[in-house]
PDB file of C-alpha atoms in Angstrom:
ATOM      1  CA  MET A   1     -10.844  59.273   5.840  1.00 59.00           C
ATOM      2  CA  SER A   2      -7.942  57.382   4.390  1.00 74.00           C
ATOM      3  CA  ASN A   3      -5.050  55.966   6.380  1.00 82.00           C
ATOM      4  CA  ASN A   4      -2.656  58.597   5.047  1.00 83.00           C
ATOM      5  CA  GLN A   5      -4.951  61.397   6.104  1.00 88.00           C
ATOM      6  CA  VAL A   6      -5.166  59.988   9.698  1.00 91.00           C
ATOM      7  CA  ILE A   7      -1.431  59.615   9.959  1.00 93.00           C
ATOM      8  CA  LEU A   8      -0.888  63.130   8.654  1.00 93.00           C
ATOM      9  CA  ALA A   9      -3.478  64.711  10.930  1.00 93.00           C
ATOM     10  CA  ILE A  10      -2.395  62.940  14.165  1.00 95.00           C
ATOM     11  CA  ALA A  11       1.366  63.446  13.476  1.00 94.00           C
ATOM     12  CA  ALA A  12       0.775  67.160  13.034  1.00 93.00           C
ATOM     13  CA  THR A  13      -1.307  67.360  16.286  1.00 92.00           C
ATOM     14  CA  LEU A  14       1.297  65.361  18.091  1.00 91.00           C
ATOM     15  CA  ASP A  15       4.116  67.881  17.066  1.00 91.00           C
ATOM     16  CA  TYR A  16       1.877  70.853  18.005  1.00 89.00           C
ATOM     17  CA  LEU A  17       1.070  69.468  21.508  1.00 85.00           C
ATOM     18  CA  ILE A  18       4.369  67.955  22.722  1.00 82.00           C
ATOM     19  CA  GLY A  19       6.993  68.197  19.968  1.00 77.00           C
ATOM     20  CA  ASP A  20      10.096  66.001  20.706  1.00 70.00           C
ATOM     21  CA  PRO A  21      10.169  64.948  24.323  1.00 60.00           C
ATOM     22  CA  TRP A  22      13.500  65.503  25.822  1.00 57.00           C
ATOM     23  CA  GLY A  23      15.667  62.302  25.861  1.00 58.00           C
ATOM     24  CA  TRP A  24      13.433  60.297  23.522  1.00 65.00           C
ATOM     25  CA  PRO A  25      15.049  58.453  20.684  1.00 71.00           C
ATOM     26  CA  HIS A  26      14.949  60.600  17.490  1.00 82.00           C
ATOM     27  CA  PRO A  27      15.806  59.764  13.898  1.00 89.00           C
ATOM     28  CA  VAL A  28      17.866  62.912  13.563  1.00 89.00           C
ATOM     29  CA  ARG A  29      20.195  61.779  16.328  1.00 89.00           C
ATOM     30  CA  LEU A  30      20.907  58.568  14.467  1.00 91.00           C
ATOM     31  CA  MET A  31      21.427  60.505  11.249  1.00 94.00           C
ATOM     32  CA  GLY A  32      23.786  62.840  13.095  1.00 91.00           C
ATOM     33  CA  TRP A  33      25.768  59.878  14.447  1.00 93.00           C
ATOM     34  CA  ILE A  34      26.178  58.412  10.950  1.00 94.00           C
ATOM     35  CA  ILE A  35      27.131  61.701   9.390  1.00 94.00           C
ATOM     36  CA  HIS A  36      29.731  62.517  12.147  1.00 93.00           C
ATOM     37  CA  ASN A  37      31.443  59.111  12.056  1.00 93.00           C
ATOM     38  CA  PHE A  38      31.338  59.070   8.173  1.00 92.00           C
ATOM     39  CA  GLN A  39      32.818  62.571   8.083  1.00 91.00           C
ATOM     40  CA  THR A  40      35.519  61.715  10.654  1.00 91.00           C
ATOM     41  CA  TYR A  41      36.484  58.563   8.779  1.00 90.00           C
ATOM     42  CA  THR A  42      36.654  60.391   5.446  1.00 90.00           C
ATOM     43  CA  ALA A  43      38.764  63.192   6.864  1.00 86.00           C
ATOM     44  CA  LYS A  44      41.238  60.585   8.371  1.00 86.00           C
ATOM     45  CA  TYR A  45      41.747  58.318   5.293  1.00 86.00           C
ATOM     46  CA  PHE A  46      40.704  60.461   2.234  1.00 88.00           C
ATOM     47  CA  HIS A  47      42.996  63.393   1.691  1.00 84.00           C
ATOM     48  CA  TYR A  48      42.440  64.285  -1.932  1.00 90.00           C
ATOM     49  CA  PRO A  49      39.564  66.622  -2.900  1.00 91.00           C
ATOM     50  CA  LEU A  50      38.238  64.318  -5.555  1.00 93.00           C
ATOM     51  CA  ALA A  51      38.161  61.416  -3.148  1.00 92.00           C
ATOM     52  CA  GLN A  52      36.332  63.539  -0.528  1.00 93.00           C
ATOM     53  CA  ARG A  53      33.810  64.803  -3.127  1.00 94.00           C
ATOM     54  CA  ILE A  54      32.960  61.219  -4.135  1.00 95.00           C
ATOM     55  CA  ALA A  55      32.669  60.259  -0.441  1.00 94.00           C
ATOM     56  CA  GLY A  56      30.368  63.195   0.049  1.00 93.00           C
ATOM     57  CA  MET A  57      28.134  62.048  -2.747  1.00 96.00           C
ATOM     58  CA  VAL A  58      27.989  58.492  -1.312  1.00 96.00           C
ATOM     59  CA  LEU A  59      27.155  59.937   2.121  1.00 95.00           C
ATOM     60  CA  ALA A  60      24.406  62.285   0.856  1.00 96.00           C
ATOM     61  CA  ILE A  61      22.639  59.896  -1.547  1.00 96.00           C
ATOM     62  CA  GLY A  62      23.194  56.897   0.819  1.00 96.00           C
ATOM     63  CA  LEU A  63      21.724  58.466   3.889  1.00 96.00           C
ATOM     64  CA  VAL A  64      18.717  59.950   2.116  1.00 97.00           C
ATOM     65  CA  THR A  65      17.916  56.663   0.406  1.00 97.00           C
ATOM     66  CA  ILE A  66      18.395  54.617   3.614  1.00 96.00           C
ATOM     67  CA  SER A  67      16.246  57.067   5.607  1.00 96.00           C
ATOM     68  CA  GLY A  68      13.424  56.726   3.029  1.00 96.00           C
ATOM     69  CA  ILE A  69      13.631  52.993   2.345  1.00 97.00           C
ATOM     70  CA  GLY A  70      14.518  52.053   5.853  1.00 96.00           C
ATOM     71  CA  SER A  71      11.553  53.916   7.378  1.00 96.00           C
ATOM     72  CA  TRP A  72       9.204  52.260   4.788  1.00 97.00           C
ATOM     73  CA  LEU A  73      10.561  48.788   5.655  1.00 97.00           C
ATOM     74  CA  VAL A  74      10.127  49.473   9.419  1.00 96.00           C
ATOM     75  CA  ILE A  75       6.602  50.513   8.938  1.00 96.00           C
ATOM     76  CA  GLN A  76       5.766  47.538   6.784  1.00 96.00           C
ATOM     77  CA  ALA A  77       7.277  45.175   9.239  1.00 97.00           C
ATOM     78  CA  ALA A  78       5.203  46.753  12.061  1.00 96.00           C
ATOM     79  CA  GLN A  79       2.127  46.566   9.960  1.00 94.00           C
ATOM     80  CA  SER A  80       2.730  42.870   9.336  1.00 94.00           C
ATOM     81  CA  LEU A  81       2.488  42.322  13.045  1.00 95.00           C
ATOM     82  CA  HIS A  82      -0.510  44.566  13.497  1.00 94.00           C
ATOM     83  CA  PRO A  83      -1.969  47.484  11.391  1.00 93.00           C
ATOM     84  CA  LEU A  84      -2.366  49.552  14.477  1.00 94.00           C
ATOM     85  CA  LEU A  85       1.288  49.122  15.431  1.00 95.00           C
ATOM     86  CA  GLY A  86       2.357  50.240  11.916  1.00 94.00           C
ATOM     87  CA  ASN A  87       0.138  53.336  12.144  1.00 94.00           C
ATOM     88  CA  ILE A  88       1.529  54.222  15.575  1.00 95.00           C
ATOM     89  CA  ILE A  89       5.174  53.981  14.420  1.00 95.00           C
ATOM     90  CA  ALA A  90       4.372  55.941  11.223  1.00 95.00           C
ATOM     91  CA  ILE A  91       2.723  58.682  13.305  1.00 95.00           C
ATOM     92  CA  ILE A  92       5.706  58.874  15.753  1.00 93.00           C
ATOM     93  CA  LEU A  93       8.234  58.988  12.906  1.00 94.00           C
ATOM     94  CA  LEU A  94       6.284  61.590  10.901  1.00 95.00           C
ATOM     95  CA  ALA A  95       5.852  63.782  14.021  1.00 94.00           C
ATOM     96  CA  SER A  96       9.662  63.744  14.507  1.00 92.00           C
ATOM     97  CA  CYS A  97      10.047  65.354  11.038  1.00 94.00           C
ATOM     98  CA  PHE A  98       8.089  68.502  12.052  1.00 93.00           C
ATOM     99  CA  ALA A  99      10.004  70.985  14.122  1.00 90.00           C
ATOM    100  CA  GLY A 100       7.204  73.551  14.653  1.00 91.00           C
ATOM    101  CA  HIS A 101       6.876  72.912  18.471  1.00 92.00           C
ATOM    102  CA  SER A 102      10.693  72.865  19.035  1.00 91.00           C
ATOM    103  CA  LEU A 103      11.132  76.110  17.012  1.00 93.00           C
ATOM    104  CA  ARG A 104       8.487  77.897  19.061  1.00 94.00           C
ATOM    105  CA  ALA A 105       9.937  76.533  22.351  1.00 93.00           C
ATOM    106  CA  ALA A 106      13.466  77.618  21.488  1.00 94.00           C
ATOM    107  CA  ALA A 107      12.258  81.122  20.708  1.00 96.00           C
ATOM    108  CA  ALA A 108      10.239  81.338  23.881  1.00 95.00           C
ATOM    109  CA  GLU A 109      13.159  80.183  25.934  1.00 95.00           C
ATOM    110  CA  VAL A 110      15.406  82.897  24.687  1.00 96.00           C
ATOM    111  CA  LEU A 111      12.724  85.611  25.006  1.00 96.00           C
ATOM    112  CA  GLN A 112      11.802  84.584  28.574  1.00 95.00           C
ATOM    113  CA  SER A 113      15.477  84.819  29.480  1.00 94.00           C
ATOM    114  CA  LEU A 114      15.878  88.160  27.767  1.00 94.00           C
ATOM    115  CA  ASN A 115      12.692  89.480  29.648  1.00 92.00           C
ATOM    116  CA  LYS A 116      14.501  88.733  32.925  1.00 90.00           C
ATOM    117  CA  LYS A 117      17.281  91.158  31.821  1.00 87.00           C
ATOM    118  CA  ASP A 118      20.099  88.586  32.280  1.00 87.00           C
ATOM    119  CA  ILE A 119      21.766  89.029  29.002  1.00 93.00           C
ATOM    120  CA  THR A 120      24.780  86.781  29.791  1.00 93.00           C
ATOM    121  CA  VAL A 121      22.376  83.800  30.460  1.00 95.00           C
ATOM    122  CA  THR A 122      20.358  84.767  27.360  1.00 95.00           C
ATOM    123  CA  ARG A 123      23.477  84.740  25.123  1.00 96.00           C
ATOM    124  CA  SER A 124      24.354  81.239  26.515  1.00 95.00           C
ATOM    125  CA  ILE A 125      20.874  79.950  25.784  1.00 95.00           C
ATOM    126  CA  LEU A 126      20.939  81.464  22.312  1.00 95.00           C
ATOM    127  CA  SER A 127      24.253  79.688  21.469  1.00 94.00           C
ATOM    128  CA  ARG A 128      22.390  76.384  21.578  1.00 92.00           C
ATOM    129  CA  TYR A 129      20.173  77.336  18.686  1.00 92.00           C
ATOM    130  CA  VAL A 130      22.415  79.541  16.379  1.00 92.00           C
ATOM    131  CA  GLY A 131      25.737  79.110  14.701  1.00 87.00           C
ATOM    132  CA  ARG A 132      26.964  82.669  15.112  1.00 91.00           C
ATOM    133  CA  ASP A 133      29.131  83.832  18.019  1.00 93.00           C
ATOM    134  CA  THR A 134      26.772  85.138  20.797  1.00 93.00           C
ATOM    135  CA  GLU A 135      29.209  86.290  23.558  1.00 93.00           C
ATOM    136  CA  GLN A 136      29.116  90.022  22.622  1.00 91.00           C
ATOM    137  CA  LEU A 137      25.575  90.304  21.244  1.00 93.00           C
ATOM    138  CA  THR A 138      23.465  93.164  22.389  1.00 94.00           C
ATOM    139  CA  GLU A 139      19.645  92.814  23.141  1.00 95.00           C
ATOM    140  CA  THR A 140      18.802  94.152  19.647  1.00 95.00           C
ATOM    141  CA  GLU A 141      21.199  91.678  17.961  1.00 96.00           C
ATOM    142  CA  ILE A 142      19.803  88.789  20.096  1.00 96.00           C
ATOM    143  CA  LEU A 143      16.306  89.635  18.902  1.00 97.00           C
ATOM    144  CA  ARG A 144      17.472  89.715  15.287  1.00 97.00           C
ATOM    145  CA  ALA A 145      19.294  86.369  15.742  1.00 96.00           C
ATOM    146  CA  VAL A 146      16.144  84.760  17.107  1.00 97.00           C
ATOM    147  CA  LEU A 147      13.929  86.132  14.315  1.00 97.00           C
ATOM    148  CA  GLU A 148      16.356  85.000  11.715  1.00 96.00           C
ATOM    149  CA  THR A 149      16.526  81.507  13.110  1.00 96.00           C
ATOM    150  CA  VAL A 150      12.681  81.244  13.383  1.00 96.00           C
ATOM    151  CA  THR A 151      12.234  82.572   9.845  1.00 96.00           C
ATOM    152  CA  GLU A 152      14.992  80.466   8.205  1.00 94.00           C
ATOM    153  CA  ASN A 153      13.994  77.252   9.874  1.00 94.00           C
ATOM    154  CA  ALA A 154      10.344  77.732   9.105  1.00 96.00           C
ATOM    155  CA  THR A 155      11.149  76.328   5.665  1.00 96.00           C
ATOM    156  CA  ASP A 156      13.543  73.411   6.168  1.00 93.00           C
ATOM    157  CA  GLY A 157      12.408  72.595   9.673  1.00 94.00           C
ATOM    158  CA  VAL A 158       8.552  72.900   9.331  1.00 96.00           C
ATOM    159  CA  MET A 159       7.107  73.555   5.882  1.00 97.00           C
ATOM    160  CA  ALA A 160       9.436  71.482   3.665  1.00 97.00           C
ATOM    161  CA  PRO A 161       9.032  68.279   5.761  1.00 97.00           C
ATOM    162  CA  LEU A 162       5.197  68.935   5.555  1.00 97.00           C
ATOM    163  CA  PHE A 163       5.433  69.414   1.748  1.00 97.00           C
ATOM    164  CA  TYR A 164       7.185  66.079   1.288  1.00 97.00           C
ATOM    165  CA  ALA A 165       4.837  64.268   3.767  1.00 97.00           C
ATOM    166  CA  ILE A 166       1.897  65.522   1.720  1.00 96.00           C
ATOM    167  CA  LEU A 167       3.618  64.451  -1.470  1.00 96.00           C
ATOM    168  CA  GLY A 168       4.174  60.936  -0.123  1.00 95.00           C
ATOM    169  CA  ALA A 169       0.568  60.628   1.012  1.00 92.00           C
ATOM    170  CA  PHE A 170      -0.493  60.866  -2.617  1.00 91.00           C
ATOM    171  CA  LEU A 171       1.756  57.916  -3.660  1.00 90.00           C
ATOM    172  CA  PRO A 172       0.025  54.562  -3.255  1.00 84.00           C
ATOM    173  CA  GLY A 173       2.126  52.040  -1.253  1.00 87.00           C
ATOM    174  CA  VAL A 174       4.570  54.821  -0.124  1.00 92.00           C
ATOM    175  CA  GLY A 175       2.948  57.167   2.492  1.00 92.00           C
ATOM    176  CA  SER A 176       4.079  60.304   4.129  1.00 94.00           C
ATOM    177  CA  VAL A 177       6.948  58.980   6.302  1.00 96.00           C
ATOM    178  CA  PRO A 178       9.576  57.817   3.731  1.00 97.00           C
ATOM    179  CA  LEU A 179       9.560  61.134   1.854  1.00 97.00           C
ATOM    180  CA  ALA A 180       9.498  63.221   4.853  1.00 97.00           C
ATOM    181  CA  LEU A 181      12.316  61.368   6.603  1.00 97.00           C
ATOM    182  CA  ALA A 182      14.365  61.351   3.292  1.00 97.00           C
ATOM    183  CA  TYR A 183      14.072  65.140   3.295  1.00 97.00           C
ATOM    184  CA  LYS A 184      14.964  65.327   6.983  1.00 96.00           C
ATOM    185  CA  ALA A 185      18.109  63.440   6.226  1.00 96.00           C
ATOM    186  CA  ALA A 186      18.987  65.922   3.411  1.00 96.00           C
ATOM    187  CA  SER A 187      18.298  68.864   5.795  1.00 95.00           C
ATOM    188  CA  THR A 188      20.449  67.200   8.543  1.00 95.00           C
ATOM    189  CA  LEU A 189      23.323  66.529   6.117  1.00 95.00           C
ATOM    190  CA  ASP A 190      23.262  70.154   5.013  1.00 93.00           C
ATOM    191  CA  SER A 191      23.265  71.611   8.602  1.00 90.00           C
ATOM    192  CA  MET A 192      26.192  69.321   9.645  1.00 91.00           C
ATOM    193  CA  VAL A 193      28.482  69.268   6.581  1.00 91.00           C
ATOM    194  CA  GLY A 194      27.071  71.730   4.068  1.00 84.00           C
ATOM    195  CA  TYR A 195      29.622  74.465   4.728  1.00 82.00           C
ATOM    196  CA  ARG A 196      32.064  76.171   2.393  1.00 77.00           C
ATOM    197  CA  GLU A 197      34.935  75.931   4.847  1.00 77.00           C
ATOM    198  CA  TYR A 198      37.438  73.391   6.078  1.00 81.00           C
ATOM    199  CA  PRO A 199      37.021  70.441   6.713  1.00 82.00           C
ATOM    200  CA  TYR A 200      33.526  70.360   4.925  1.00 84.00           C
ATOM    201  CA  ILE A 201      34.383  72.050   1.508  1.00 88.00           C
ATOM    202  CA  TYR A 202      34.550  68.780  -0.394  1.00 90.00           C
ATOM    203  CA  ILE A 203      32.664  66.286   1.564  1.00 91.00           C
ATOM    204  CA  GLY A 204      29.795  68.593   2.094  1.00 91.00           C
ATOM    205  CA  TRP A 205      29.335  70.123  -1.433  1.00 92.00           C
ATOM    206  CA  PHE A 206      26.874  67.552  -2.660  1.00 94.00           C
ATOM    207  CA  SER A 207      24.856  67.689   0.578  1.00 94.00           C
ATOM    208  CA  ALA A 208      24.497  71.434   0.233  1.00 93.00           C
ATOM    209  CA  LYS A 209      23.425  71.242  -3.439  1.00 95.00           C
ATOM    210  CA  GLN A 210      20.986  68.372  -2.696  1.00 95.00           C
ATOM    211  CA  GLU A 211      19.318  70.274   0.046  1.00 96.00           C
ATOM    212  CA  ASP A 212      19.058  73.525  -2.063  1.00 95.00           C
ATOM    213  CA  ILE A 213      17.341  71.616  -4.858  1.00 96.00           C
ATOM    214  CA  LEU A 214      14.804  69.721  -2.522  1.00 97.00           C
ATOM    215  CA  THR A 215      13.990  72.896  -0.544  1.00 97.00           C
ATOM    216  CA  TRP A 216      13.571  75.265  -3.479  1.00 97.00           C
ATOM    217  CA  LEU A 217       9.801  74.429  -4.356  1.00 97.00           C
ATOM    218  CA  PRO A 218       8.449  74.318  -0.785  1.00 97.00           C
ATOM    219  CA  CYS A 219      10.328  77.496  -0.062  1.00 97.00           C
ATOM    220  CA  ARG A 220       8.727  79.441  -2.905  1.00 97.00           C
ATOM    221  CA  LEU A 221       5.327  77.919  -1.959  1.00 97.00           C
ATOM    222  CA  LEU A 222       5.808  79.232   1.646  1.00 97.00           C
ATOM    223  CA  VAL A 223       6.769  82.706   0.284  1.00 97.00           C
ATOM    224  CA  ILE A 224       3.517  82.692  -1.849  1.00 97.00           C
ATOM    225  CA  THR A 225       1.454  81.594   1.217  1.00 97.00           C
ATOM    226  CA  LEU A 226       2.950  84.249   3.368  1.00 98.00           C
ATOM    227  CA  ALA A 227       2.428  86.864   0.688  1.00 97.00           C
ATOM    228  CA  ILE A 228      -1.304  85.977   0.481  1.00 97.00           C
ATOM    229  CA  LEU A 229      -1.763  85.934   4.210  1.00 96.00           C
ATOM    230  CA  SER A 230      -0.195  89.397   4.502  1.00 96.00           C
ATOM    231  CA  GLY A 231      -2.853  90.984   2.432  1.00 95.00           C
ATOM    232  CA  LYS A 232      -0.176  92.750   0.420  1.00 95.00           C
ATOM    233  CA  PRO A 233       1.216  89.941  -1.907  1.00 96.00           C
ATOM    234  CA  LEU A 234       2.684  92.234  -4.574  1.00 96.00           C
ATOM    235  CA  TYR A 235       4.734  94.159  -1.953  1.00 97.00           C
ATOM    236  CA  VAL A 236       6.030  91.112  -0.396  1.00 97.00           C
ATOM    237  CA  TRP A 237       7.039  89.595  -3.724  1.00 95.00           C
ATOM    238  CA  GLN A 238       8.713  92.780  -4.845  1.00 96.00           C
ATOM    239  CA  VAL A 239      10.793  92.964  -1.655  1.00 97.00           C
ATOM    240  CA  CYS A 240      11.846  89.349  -2.004  1.00 96.00           C
ATOM    241  CA  ARG A 241      12.710  89.969  -5.740  1.00 96.00           C
ATOM    242  CA  ARG A 242      14.775  92.968  -4.591  1.00 96.00           C
ATOM    243  CA  ASP A 243      16.626  91.551  -1.480  1.00 97.00           C
ATOM    244  CA  ALA A 244      16.351  87.731  -1.322  1.00 95.00           C
ATOM    245  CA  VAL A 245      18.412  87.229  -4.505  1.00 93.00           C
ATOM    246  CA  LYS A 246      21.421  88.961  -2.709  1.00 94.00           C
ATOM    247  CA  ASP A 247      21.623  86.034  -0.350  1.00 92.00           C
ATOM    248  CA  SER A 248      24.106  83.274  -1.293  1.00 88.00           C
ATOM    249  CA  SER A 249      21.506  80.658  -0.268  1.00 90.00           C
ATOM    250  CA  PRO A 250      18.697  80.144  -2.845  1.00 91.00           C
ATOM    251  CA  ASN A 251      16.320  79.414  -0.093  1.00 95.00           C
ATOM    252  CA  SER A 252      17.053  80.899   3.305  1.00 93.00           C
ATOM    253  CA  GLY A 253      17.233  84.415   2.010  1.00 94.00           C
ATOM    254  CA  TRP A 254      13.802  84.057   0.432  1.00 97.00           C
ATOM    255  CA  SER A 255      12.283  82.556   3.617  1.00 96.00           C
ATOM    256  CA  GLU A 256      13.766  85.262   5.881  1.00 97.00           C
ATOM    257  CA  CYS A 257      12.941  88.052   3.452  1.00 97.00           C
ATOM    258  CA  ALA A 258       9.278  87.011   3.055  1.00 97.00           C
ATOM    259  CA  TYR A 259       8.785  87.115   6.817  1.00 98.00           C
ATOM    260  CA  ALA A 260      10.704  90.450   7.044  1.00 97.00           C
ATOM    261  CA  ALA A 261       8.412  91.964   4.378  1.00 97.00           C
ATOM    262  CA  VAL A 262       5.231  90.711   6.018  1.00 98.00           C
ATOM    263  CA  LEU A 263       6.378  91.916   9.586  1.00 98.00           C
ATOM    264  CA  GLY A 264       7.704  95.213   8.325  1.00 97.00           C
ATOM    265  CA  VAL A 265      11.304  94.629   9.831  1.00 97.00           C
ATOM    266  CA  GLN A 266      14.827  94.306   8.377  1.00 97.00           C
ATOM    267  CA  LEU A 267      16.994  91.280   8.852  1.00 97.00           C
ATOM    268  CA  GLY A 268      20.632  90.676   7.952  1.00 95.00           C
ATOM    269  CA  GLY A 269      23.733  92.713   8.807  1.00 93.00           C
ATOM    270  CA  THR A 270      27.014  91.777  10.355  1.00 91.00           C
ATOM    271  CA  ASN A 271      27.309  88.288  12.045  1.00 93.00           C
ATOM    272  CA  TRP A 272      30.421  86.877  13.731  1.00 90.00           C
ATOM    273  CA  TYR A 273      31.363  83.164  13.253  1.00 88.00           C
ATOM    274  CA  ARG A 274      34.373  81.802  15.228  1.00 85.00           C
ATOM    275  CA  GLY A 275      35.723  85.463  15.505  1.00 86.00           C
ATOM    276  CA  VAL A 276      35.329  86.161  11.779  1.00 87.00           C
ATOM    277  CA  ALA A 277      32.816  88.854  10.641  1.00 90.00           C
ATOM    278  CA  LYS A 278      30.450  87.868   7.830  1.00 91.00           C
ATOM    279  CA  GLN A 279      28.228  90.423   6.251  1.00 91.00           C
ATOM    280  CA  LYS A 280      24.743  89.169   5.423  1.00 93.00           C
ATOM    281  CA  PRO A 281      22.649  91.088   2.883  1.00 95.00           C
ATOM    282  CA  LEU A 282      19.845  93.326   4.358  1.00 96.00           C
ATOM    283  CA  LEU A 283      16.455  91.886   3.810  1.00 97.00           C
ATOM    284  CA  GLY A 284      13.285  93.906   4.005  1.00 96.00           C
ATOM    285  CA  ASP A 285      12.595  97.535   5.102  1.00 96.00           C
ATOM    286  CA  PRO A 286      13.218  98.735   8.716  1.00 95.00           C
ATOM    287  CA  ILE A 287       9.626 100.050   9.118  1.00 96.00           C
ATOM    288  CA  TYR A 288       9.421  98.668  12.691  1.00 97.00           C
ATOM    289  CA  PRO A 289      12.106  97.484  15.190  1.00 97.00           C
ATOM    290  CA  ILE A 290      12.412  93.718  15.881  1.00 97.00           C
ATOM    291  CA  THR A 291      10.731  92.918  19.150  1.00 97.00           C
ATOM    292  CA  ALA A 292       9.565  89.862  21.025  1.00 96.00           C
ATOM    293  CA  GLN A 293       6.072  90.571  19.639  1.00 97.00           C
ATOM    294  CA  LYS A 294       7.411  90.432  16.020  1.00 98.00           C
ATOM    295  CA  ILE A 295       9.073  87.066  16.855  1.00 97.00           C
ATOM    296  CA  ASN A 296       5.822  85.703  18.115  1.00 97.00           C
ATOM    297  CA  GLN A 297       4.005  86.956  15.167  1.00 97.00           C
ATOM    298  CA  ALA A 298       6.472  85.125  12.926  1.00 97.00           C
ATOM    299  CA  THR A 299       5.898  81.757  14.759  1.00 97.00           C
ATOM    300  CA  LEU A 300       2.196  82.390  14.471  1.00 97.00           C
ATOM    301  CA  LEU A 301       2.491  83.006  10.672  1.00 97.00           C
ATOM    302  CA  THR A 302       4.398  79.689  10.403  1.00 97.00           C
ATOM    303  CA  ARG A 303       1.646  77.939  12.198  1.00 96.00           C
ATOM    304  CA  TYR A 304      -1.041  79.431  10.051  1.00 96.00           C
ATOM    305  CA  CYS A 305       0.918  78.350   6.946  1.00 97.00           C
ATOM    306  CA  PHE A 306       1.274  74.784   8.235  1.00 96.00           C
ATOM    307  CA  LEU A 307      -2.449  74.566   9.094  1.00 96.00           C
ATOM    308  CA  ILE A 308      -3.468  75.898   5.657  1.00 96.00           C
ATOM    309  CA  TRP A 309      -1.186  73.486   3.788  1.00 96.00           C
ATOM    310  CA  LEU A 310      -2.431  70.581   5.991  1.00 95.00           C
ATOM    311  CA  ALA A 311      -6.111  71.468   5.646  1.00 94.00           C
ATOM    312  CA  ILE A 312      -5.827  71.720   1.775  1.00 94.00           C
ATOM    313  CA  ALA A 313      -3.962  68.494   1.650  1.00 93.00           C
ATOM    314  CA  LEU A 314      -6.436  66.631   3.774  1.00 92.00           C
ATOM    315  CA  VAL A 315      -9.330  67.884   1.567  1.00 90.00           C
ATOM    316  CA  ILE A 316      -7.637  66.962  -1.695  1.00 90.00           C
ATOM    317  CA  LEU A 317      -6.404  63.586  -0.281  1.00 85.00           C
ATOM    318  CA  SER A 318      -9.986  62.704   0.612  1.00 82.00           C
ATOM    319  CA  ARG A 319     -11.127  63.269  -2.973  1.00 79.00           C
ATOM    320  CA  PHE A 320      -8.095  61.594  -4.404  1.00 72.00           C
ATOM    321  CA  TRP A 321      -8.465  58.448  -2.475  1.00 64.00           C
ATOM    322  CA  GLU A 322     -12.141  58.182  -3.270  1.00 66.00           C
ATOM    323  CA  GLN A 323     -11.317  58.429  -6.885  1.00 68.00           C
ATOM    324  CA  TYR A 324      -8.373  55.950  -6.626  1.00 61.00           C
ATOM    325  CA  LYS A 325     -10.549  53.341  -4.858  1.00 59.00           C
ATOM    326  CA  LEU A 326     -13.037  53.592  -7.702  1.00 43.00           C
TER     327      LEU A 326
END
């Protein structure tokens, strides 16, 4: 087994078992600090749209590049001290890119609170994980919000980082971490400044486009994987072709719609953001109501997809590196 295979396998196991321990240093926190301070500085000193657009490009390209090259340099420096130290740092950094455990834990926390019938507390907990207003949500709307969050973040939080980690593992001298962390930077940028509203309209435009492009392929591969797992691939694809294209996002609509089609539920509808209603397209057919069981099925589907991609990658990597060494 090659070094890249070992790092991939252990990092995936680490995320599954413990996720991100609370209070531990995390690369995304550093990325968030950089993005926040850069955005604040830009808003203060750059008042023209063109200047903010250029600043946004510098931020997006710079942070993604620094995240990739910086992580590679850190690992190389650690390996120069001792190969085992380099591997340990690579495993920890790569595990931090996968959000599978965190996503399941967030869903479980909301569902446990909802099960206790304290809807006020449940709304408060949900507000930590979603951008929409939660103060007036009913139990049905809370369940929809959780399922939409789980199915949207399955792509950019779990499967896309794995895709780029696998891609990096095939590149001699690069490895999984630089590409996975570079993608994580793009995803973090999009979540913080990639909005079509003040004050992010100009500074965040490039970050939003960059993330859309980087997520496009892993998102489609996830849809195909879900369709195959469902046992009704043509139906899932037809529903996505019918509904997902109505979403303004080229990726989140496809991700949510694929899960909706597999689970037989309908997502979308009216969401409120800072007191303003936003109509999201309806995705899927309302064959079944959204329940806690459906949410748990969605997290299980993501886990199956992750394991399938990982297993295929490890097998192909084994043959690839045998050939490469020859």
